[in-house]
mmCIF file of C-alpha atoms and ligand atoms in Angstrom:
data_model
loop_
_atom_site.group_PDB
_atom_site.id
_atom_site.type_symbol
_atom_site.label_atom_id
_atom_site.label_comp_id
_atom_site.label_asym_id
_atom_site.label_seq_id
_atom_site.Cartn_x
_atom_site.Cartn_y
_atom_site.Cartn_z
ATOM 1 C CA MET E 1 96.264 105.158 88.078
ATOM 2 C CA GLY E 2 98.460 103.642 91.048
ATOM 3 C CA PRO E 3 97.658 103.987 94.739
ATOM 4 C CA PRO E 4 98.358 106.942 97.138
ATOM 5 C CA GLY E 5 101.819 108.243 97.068
ATOM 6 C CA VAL E 6 103.191 105.651 94.429
ATOM 7 C CA GLY E 7 104.206 108.786 92.732
ATOM 8 C CA LYS E 8 101.541 109.885 90.235
ATOM 9 C CA GLY E 9 102.020 113.496 90.274
ATOM 10 C CA THR E 10 105.376 113.069 90.468
ATOM 11 C CA GLN E 11 106.015 111.514 86.762
ATOM 12 C CA ALA E 12 102.507 113.367 85.344
ATOM 13 C CA ILE E 13 104.481 116.645 85.532
ATOM 14 C CA ARG E 14 107.404 115.340 84.308
ATOM 15 C CA LEU E 15 105.604 113.538 81.451
ATOM 16 C CA GLN E 16 103.974 116.631 80.452
ATOM 17 C CA TYR E 17 106.828 118.817 79.827
ATOM 18 C CA LEU E 18 108.559 115.312 78.375
ATOM 19 C CA VAL E 19 105.745 114.169 75.450
ATOM 20 C CA GLY E 20 103.660 117.779 75.344
ATOM 21 C CA ILE E 21 100.532 116.255 76.744
ATOM 22 C CA ARG E 22 98.242 118.591 79.162
ATOM 23 C CA HIS E 23 98.254 116.614 83.008
ATOM 24 C CA VAL E 24 95.033 117.075 85.144
ATOM 25 C CA SER E 25 95.483 116.062 88.738
ATOM 26 C CA ILE E 26 91.876 115.570 89.911
ATOM 27 C CA GLY E 27 93.051 115.826 93.967
ATOM 28 C CA ASP E 28 94.699 119.111 93.233
ATOM 29 C CA VAL E 29 91.721 120.333 90.780
ATOM 30 C CA LEU E 30 89.324 119.432 94.440
ATOM 31 C CA ARG E 31 92.266 120.463 96.928
ATOM 32 C CA ARG E 32 91.526 123.784 94.093
ATOM 33 C CA HIS E 33 87.828 124.187 95.091
ATOM 34 C CA ILE E 34 88.717 123.132 98.908
ATOM 35 C CA ALA E 35 90.998 126.496 98.894
ATOM 36 C CA GLU E 36 88.709 128.921 97.016
ATOM 37 C CA GLY E 37 85.520 127.881 98.692
ATOM 38 C CA THR E 38 83.059 126.960 96.161
ATOM 39 C CA PRO E 39 79.618 124.566 96.669
ATOM 40 C CA LEU E 40 81.857 121.497 95.307
ATOM 41 C CA GLY E 41 84.724 122.783 97.574
ATOM 42 C CA VAL E 42 82.371 122.930 101.279
ATOM 43 C CA VAL E 43 81.385 119.232 99.967
ATOM 44 C CA ALA E 44 84.546 117.345 99.305
ATOM 45 C CA ARG E 45 86.341 118.420 102.166
ATOM 46 C CA THR E 46 85.147 116.325 104.674
ATOM 47 C CA TYR E 47 85.825 113.377 101.951
ATOM 48 C CA LEU E 48 89.360 114.013 101.970
ATOM 49 C CA ARG E 49 90.250 114.743 105.241
ATOM 50 C CA LYS E 50 88.893 110.983 105.924
ATOM 51 C CA GLY E 51 90.102 109.651 102.805
ATOM 52 C CA GLU E 52 87.441 108.573 101.271
ATOM 53 C CA LEU E 53 86.315 109.002 97.288
ATOM 54 C CA VAL E 54 83.668 112.251 97.145
ATOM 55 C CA PRO E 55 80.819 110.818 95.834
ATOM 56 C CA ASP E 56 80.501 109.939 91.772
ATOM 57 C CA ASP E 57 77.760 112.205 90.734
ATOM 58 C CA LEU E 58 79.237 115.457 92.293
ATOM 59 C CA LEU E 59 82.506 114.547 90.649
ATOM 60 C CA THR E 60 81.955 113.447 87.174
ATOM 61 C CA ARG E 61 79.727 116.584 86.534
ATOM 62 C CA MET E 62 82.793 118.758 87.007
ATOM 63 C CA ILE E 63 85.398 116.597 85.550
ATOM 64 C CA ILE E 64 83.647 115.491 82.292
ATOM 65 C CA GLY E 65 82.331 119.286 82.175
ATOM 66 C CA GLN E 66 85.945 120.449 82.413
ATOM 67 C CA VAL E 67 88.379 118.200 81.264
ATOM 68 C CA LEU E 68 86.786 116.870 78.094
ATOM 69 C CA SER E 69 84.732 119.610 76.698
ATOM 70 C CA PRO E 70 84.941 119.435 72.970
ATOM 71 C CA THR E 71 85.904 123.115 72.760
ATOM 72 C CA ARG E 72 89.467 122.036 74.249
ATOM 73 C CA ALA E 73 92.031 119.973 71.672
ATOM 74 C CA GLY E 74 94.475 117.444 72.306
ATOM 75 C CA GLY E 75 95.184 114.445 74.503
ATOM 76 C CA VAL E 76 94.735 114.716 78.174
ATOM 77 C CA LEU E 77 96.750 112.551 81.028
ATOM 78 C CA LEU E 78 94.149 111.911 83.492
ATOM 79 C CA ASP E 79 95.711 111.847 87.515
ATOM 80 C CA GLY E 80 93.608 110.122 89.850
ATOM 81 C CA PHE E 81 90.534 109.762 87.561
ATOM 82 C CA PRO E 82 88.202 107.654 87.321
ATOM 83 C CA ARG E 83 88.393 105.233 90.268
ATOM 84 C CA THR E 84 85.297 103.511 90.604
ATOM 85 C CA ILE E 85 83.069 101.764 88.188
ATOM 86 C CA ASP E 86 80.783 104.504 87.974
ATOM 87 C CA GLN E 87 83.221 107.164 86.800
ATOM 88 C CA ALA E 88 84.821 104.504 84.453
ATOM 89 C CA ASP E 89 81.518 104.049 82.607
ATOM 90 C CA THR E 90 80.703 107.945 82.812
ATOM 91 C CA LEU E 91 83.775 108.951 81.327
ATOM 92 C CA ASP E 92 83.662 106.194 78.142
ATOM 93 C CA ALA E 93 80.366 107.548 77.781
ATOM 94 C CA ALA E 94 81.033 110.943 77.752
ATOM 95 C CA LEU E 95 84.414 110.062 75.173
ATOM 96 C CA ALA E 96 82.044 108.406 72.985
ATOM 97 C CA ARG E 97 80.183 111.302 72.520
ATOM 98 C CA TYR E 98 82.743 113.765 71.869
ATOM 99 C CA GLY E 99 84.512 111.158 69.505
ATOM 100 C CA ARG E 100 87.549 110.664 71.553
ATOM 101 C CA ARG E 101 88.938 107.431 73.424
ATOM 102 C CA ILE E 102 91.207 106.079 76.359
ATOM 103 C CA ASP E 103 94.589 105.366 74.374
ATOM 104 C CA ALA E 104 95.909 103.449 77.102
ATOM 105 C CA VAL E 105 96.021 102.663 81.117
ATOM 106 C CA LEU E 106 99.083 103.463 82.988
ATOM 107 C CA CYS E 107 99.477 102.095 86.442
ATOM 108 C CA LEU E 108 102.612 102.784 88.765
ATOM 109 C CA THR E 109 102.995 99.792 91.099
ATOM 110 C CA ALA E 110 104.813 100.042 94.660
ATOM 111 C CA PRO E 111 104.546 97.703 98.006
ATOM 112 C CA PRO E 112 102.603 99.352 101.386
ATOM 113 C CA GLU E 113 105.671 100.365 103.244
ATOM 114 C CA THR E 114 107.188 102.741 99.738
ATOM 115 C CA LEU E 115 103.918 104.329 99.783
ATOM 116 C CA LEU E 116 103.602 105.127 103.256
ATOM 117 C CA ARG E 117 107.404 106.248 103.803
ATOM 118 C CA ARG E 118 106.210 108.738 100.219
ATOM 119 C CA ILE E 119 103.282 109.727 101.912
ATOM 120 C CA THR E 120 104.028 110.269 105.367
ATOM 121 C CA GLY E 121 106.928 112.452 104.228
ATOM 122 C CA ARG E 122 105.164 114.327 101.880
ATOM 123 C CA ARG E 123 105.538 118.211 101.749
ATOM 124 C CA VAL E 124 103.001 120.229 99.461
ATOM 125 C CA CYS E 125 102.761 124.248 98.853
ATOM 126 C CA PRO E 126 99.710 125.792 99.431
ATOM 127 C CA ALA E 127 100.192 128.274 96.670
ATOM 128 C CA CYS E 128 101.166 126.641 93.880
ATOM 129 C CA LEU E 129 100.845 123.040 94.997
ATOM 130 C CA ALA E 130 104.450 121.717 94.411
ATOM 131 C CA ALA E 131 105.009 118.329 95.793
ATOM 132 C CA TYR E 132 108.499 117.492 98.295
ATOM 133 C CA HIS E 133 109.543 114.675 100.102
ATOM 134 C CA LEU E 134 111.414 115.849 103.525
ATOM 135 C CA ASP E 135 114.003 112.620 102.628
ATOM 136 C CA THR E 136 114.395 111.894 98.813
ATOM 137 C CA ALA E 137 113.013 115.562 97.637
ATOM 138 C CA PRO E 138 113.962 118.682 100.550
ATOM 139 C CA PRO E 139 113.794 122.028 99.291
ATOM 140 C CA GLN E 140 116.514 124.394 99.390
ATOM 141 C CA VAL E 141 115.355 125.747 101.745
ATOM 142 C CA PRO E 142 113.802 123.663 104.737
ATOM 143 C CA GLY E 143 109.676 124.224 105.115
ATOM 144 C CA ALA E 144 110.142 127.017 102.020
ATOM 145 C CA CYS E 145 108.537 126.477 98.879
ATOM 146 C CA ASP E 146 111.205 126.434 96.102
ATOM 147 C CA ASN E 147 109.315 128.235 93.871
ATOM 148 C CA CYS E 148 107.078 130.302 95.570
ATOM 149 C CA GLY E 149 109.106 130.865 98.931
ATOM 150 C CA GLU E 150 105.380 130.190 100.195
ATOM 151 C CA ARG E 151 105.271 127.895 103.785
ATOM 152 C CA LEU E 152 105.170 124.419 103.263
ATOM 153 C CA VAL E 153 102.555 122.201 104.856
ATOM 154 C CA GLN E 154 101.595 118.322 105.375
ATOM 155 C CA ARG E 155 98.115 117.510 103.560
ATOM 156 C CA SER E 156 95.663 116.690 105.754
ATOM 157 C CA ASP E 157 95.080 113.006 104.528
ATOM 158 C CA ASP E 158 98.609 112.845 104.524
ATOM 159 C CA SER E 159 98.967 111.052 108.313
ATOM 160 C CA HIS E 160 99.958 107.499 108.709
ATOM 161 C CA ARG E 161 96.117 106.837 110.237
ATOM 162 C CA ILE E 162 94.472 108.357 107.413
ATOM 163 C CA ALA E 163 96.717 106.564 104.468
ATOM 164 C CA LEU E 164 95.570 103.528 105.912
ATOM 165 C CA HIS E 165 92.568 104.429 105.213
ATOM 166 C CA ARG E 166 93.617 105.851 101.639
ATOM 167 C CA LEU E 167 95.112 102.437 100.614
ATOM 168 C CA ALA E 168 92.269 100.435 101.795
ATOM 169 C CA VAL E 169 89.844 102.329 99.651
ATOM 170 C CA TYR E 170 91.914 102.085 96.570
ATOM 171 C CA THR E 171 92.367 97.989 97.785
ATOM 172 C CA SER E 172 88.809 97.585 97.861
ATOM 173 C CA GLN E 173 87.167 99.966 95.191
ATOM 174 C CA THR E 174 89.837 101.192 92.472
ATOM 175 C CA GLN E 175 91.225 97.240 92.253
ATOM 176 C CA LEU E 176 88.147 96.605 90.817
ATOM 177 C CA LEU E 177 88.084 98.984 88.529
ATOM 178 C CA LEU E 178 91.891 97.975 87.352
ATOM 179 C CA ASP E 179 90.706 94.548 86.843
ATOM 180 C CA ARG E 180 88.413 95.079 84.333
ATOM 181 C CA TYR E 181 90.443 97.858 82.490
ATOM 182 C CA GLU E 182 92.774 94.193 82.783
ATOM 183 C CA GLN E 183 90.318 92.972 80.740
ATOM 184 C CA THR E 184 89.074 95.308 78.105
ATOM 185 C CA SER E 185 91.802 97.510 77.012
ATOM 186 C CA THR E 186 95.605 97.075 77.487
ATOM 187 C CA VAL E 187 97.120 98.394 80.944
ATOM 188 C CA HIS E 188 100.448 99.045 81.513
ATOM 189 C CA ARG E 189 101.733 98.137 84.553
ATOM 190 C CA VAL E 190 104.662 99.700 85.706
ATOM 191 C CA ASP E 191 107.283 99.864 88.792
ATOM 192 C CA GLY E 192 107.086 102.826 90.629
ATOM 193 C CA THR E 193 110.005 101.825 93.315
ATOM 194 C CA GLY E 194 113.625 104.076 92.976
ATOM 195 C CA SER E 195 114.586 107.111 91.516
ATOM 196 C CA VAL E 196 112.252 109.464 90.090
ATOM 197 C CA ALA E 197 114.351 109.096 86.430
ATOM 198 C CA ASP E 198 114.102 105.756 86.223
ATOM 199 C CA VAL E 199 110.060 105.752 86.706
ATOM 200 C CA THR E 200 109.617 108.276 84.229
ATOM 201 C CA ALA E 201 112.319 105.834 81.834
ATOM 202 C CA ARG E 202 109.574 103.654 82.844
ATOM 203 C CA LEU E 203 106.954 104.914 82.149
ATOM 204 C CA LEU E 204 108.203 106.220 78.837
ATOM 205 C CA ALA E 205 109.306 102.921 77.617
ATOM 206 C CA ALA E 206 105.298 101.868 78.153
ATOM 207 C CA LEU E 207 104.060 104.489 75.833
ATOM 208 C CA TYR E 208 106.553 103.557 73.624
ATOM 209 C CA LEU E 209 105.373 99.668 73.441
ATOM 210 C CA ALA E 210 101.745 101.701 73.506
ATOM 211 C CA GLY E 211 102.156 103.548 69.836
ATOM 212 C CA LEU E 212 101.933 106.720 72.269
ATOM 213 C CA GLY E 213 105.703 107.358 71.606
ATOM 214 C CA GLU E 214 105.553 108.200 67.339
ATOM 215 C CA GLN E 215 105.288 111.268 66.727
ATOM 216 C CA ASP E 216 102.408 111.128 64.064
ATOM 217 C CA ARG E 217 100.379 109.884 66.837
ATOM 218 C CA GLN E 218 97.810 112.488 68.700
ATOM 219 C CA PRO E 219 96.518 110.277 71.617
ATOM 220 C CA THR E 220 93.326 111.666 73.858
ATOM 221 C CA ALA E 221 93.193 110.509 76.482
ATOM 222 C CA TRP E 222 95.658 108.889 78.904
ATOM 223 C CA VAL E 223 94.693 107.506 82.885
HETATM 224 P P1 AP5 W 301 94.976 112.649 95.054
HETATM 225 O O1 AP5 W 301 95.785 113.922 95.781
HETATM 226 O O2 AP5 W 301 95.047 112.347 93.947
HETATM 227 O O3 AP5 W 301 95.373 111.886 96.131
HETATM 228 P P2 AP5 W 301 96.248 110.296 95.421
HETATM 229 O O4 AP5 W 301 95.134 108.907 94.434
HETATM 230 O O5 AP5 W 301 96.097 109.706 96.897
HETATM 231 O O6 AP5 W 301 97.606 109.648 95.202
HETATM 232 P P3 AP5 W 301 98.655 111.020 96.181
HETATM 233 O O7 AP5 W 301 98.228 112.088 95.746
HETATM 234 O O8 AP5 W 301 98.805 110.986 97.170
HETATM 235 O O9 AP5 W 301 99.937 110.473 95.329
HETATM 236 P P4 AP5 W 301 100.559 109.584 94.147
HETATM 237 O O10 AP5 W 301 100.375 109.240 93.889
HETATM 238 O O11 AP5 W 301 100.618 111.527 93.545
HETATM 239 O O12 AP5 W 301 102.707 110.652 94.385
HETATM 240 P P5 AP5 W 301 103.062 111.721 94.575
HETATM 241 O O13 AP5 W 301 103.743 111.903 92.840
HETATM 242 O O14 AP5 W 301 102.006 113.265 95.427
HETATM 243 O O15 AP5 W 301 93.274 112.305 95.600
HETATM 244 C C1 AP5 W 301 93.225 112.760 97.405
HETATM 245 C C2 AP5 W 301 91.901 112.567 97.328
HETATM 246 O O16 AP5 W 301 90.569 113.666 96.466
HETATM 247 C C3 AP5 W 301 91.418 111.519 97.608
HETATM 248 O O17 AP5 W 301 92.000 110.422 98.652
HETATM 249 C C4 AP5 W 301 89.785 111.138 97.360
HETATM 250 O O18 AP5 W 301 88.960 111.863 98.781
HETATM 251 C C5 AP5 W 301 89.690 112.972 96.712
HETATM 252 N N1 AP5 W 301 89.757 112.249 94.654
HETATM 253 C C6 AP5 W 301 90.425 112.403 94.026
HETATM 254 N N2 AP5 W 301 90.427 111.791 92.511
HETATM 255 C C7 AP5 W 301 88.925 111.205 93.073
HETATM 256 C C8 AP5 W 301 88.032 110.388 92.355
HETATM 257 N N3 AP5 W 301 88.168 109.801 90.880
HETATM 258 N N4 AP5 W 301 87.072 109.993 92.982
HETATM 259 C C9 AP5 W 301 86.344 110.075 93.836
HETATM 260 N N5 AP5 W 301 87.397 111.285 95.131
HETATM 261 C C10 AP5 W 301 88.595 111.436 94.399
HETATM 262 O O19 AP5 W 301 104.019 110.961 95.457
HETATM 263 C C11 AP5 W 301 103.936 111.086 96.794
HETATM 264 C C12 AP5 W 301 105.304 111.739 97.601
HETATM 265 O O20 AP5 W 301 106.518 110.145 97.237
HETATM 266 C C13 AP5 W 301 105.950 112.790 97.113
HETATM 267 O O21 AP5 W 301 106.682 113.814 98.297
HETATM 268 C C14 AP5 W 301 106.988 112.249 96.016
HETATM 269 O O22 AP5 W 301 107.976 113.892 95.930
HETATM 270 C C15 AP5 W 301 107.256 111.224 96.459
HETATM 271 N N6 AP5 W 301 107.966 110.178 95.269
HETATM 272 C C16 AP5 W 301 107.296 110.009 94.234
HETATM 273 N N7 AP5 W 301 108.130 109.732 93.010
HETATM 274 C C17 AP5 W 301 109.255 109.028 94.210
HETATM 275 C C18 AP5 W 301 110.618 108.124 93.822
HETATM 276 N N8 AP5 W 301 110.470 107.686 92.919
HETATM 277 N N9 AP5 W 301 111.366 107.847 94.615
HETATM 278 C C19 AP5 W 301 111.259 108.323 95.890
HETATM 279 N N10 AP5 W 301 110.010 109.667 96.494
HETATM 280 C C20 AP5 W 301 109.503 109.620 95.632
#
């Protein structure tokens, strides 16, 4: 968990390889639906462009079916889900049905000025979804993806105006959920400022403290 631009996606990709857990970015899943023009994508598009959350009923059906199916073995690192109390309730019920549970809630933090700088400087590859930053993580060839050469674009919700709105949505909706998690589970707040490597090291330390660094432990769901 964590506000827009704090580095959830950047860190989740690294943890996926370092810890060996499947990473699912709900934002990326939605953007794929939009690119493919699926019925969910057609509806989701209007919400993403405005920086609003996609309605719970649409989203949770997709997430629960696709991500938590009992046929999928191993744990999952959920990036960007749940964001509302309703989503969290649906997730808890589905996890219980599949005999799974949330093992840890990780929350990255950073001041608003850092978030805005990261969001407005971000550029993404529309083909492979790799993310760059004009100042802190530029591509080798300006404007082109290092992985596939595709022309990089700015996300439609990464303008200064929409970014401010997304931060407000986070404060009004997701902060409430975080407050609830603080009361019911162990939330690990991790400082998201500094270099990408520094933040990864803090996250790994938090996972270790949560008992998830042990080799014999098979986590089932991290948020
Ligand atoms: P989503 O794509 O999840 O957006 P978000 O939560 O707003 O998060 P971001 O992707 O903006 O940032 P991030 O924290 O992943 O940062 P990143 O690693 O990219 O969701 C988009 C939309 O989908 C939502 O607005 C909503 O409409 C919908 N949606 C998604 N989930 C939903 C849900 N559960 N319910 C309803 N609707 C939902 O990093 C940002 C930049 O900073 C990058 O350029 C990166 O290179 C750079 N950077 C990262 N770390 C560092 C560092 N340590 N130092 C310097 N630069 C850094």
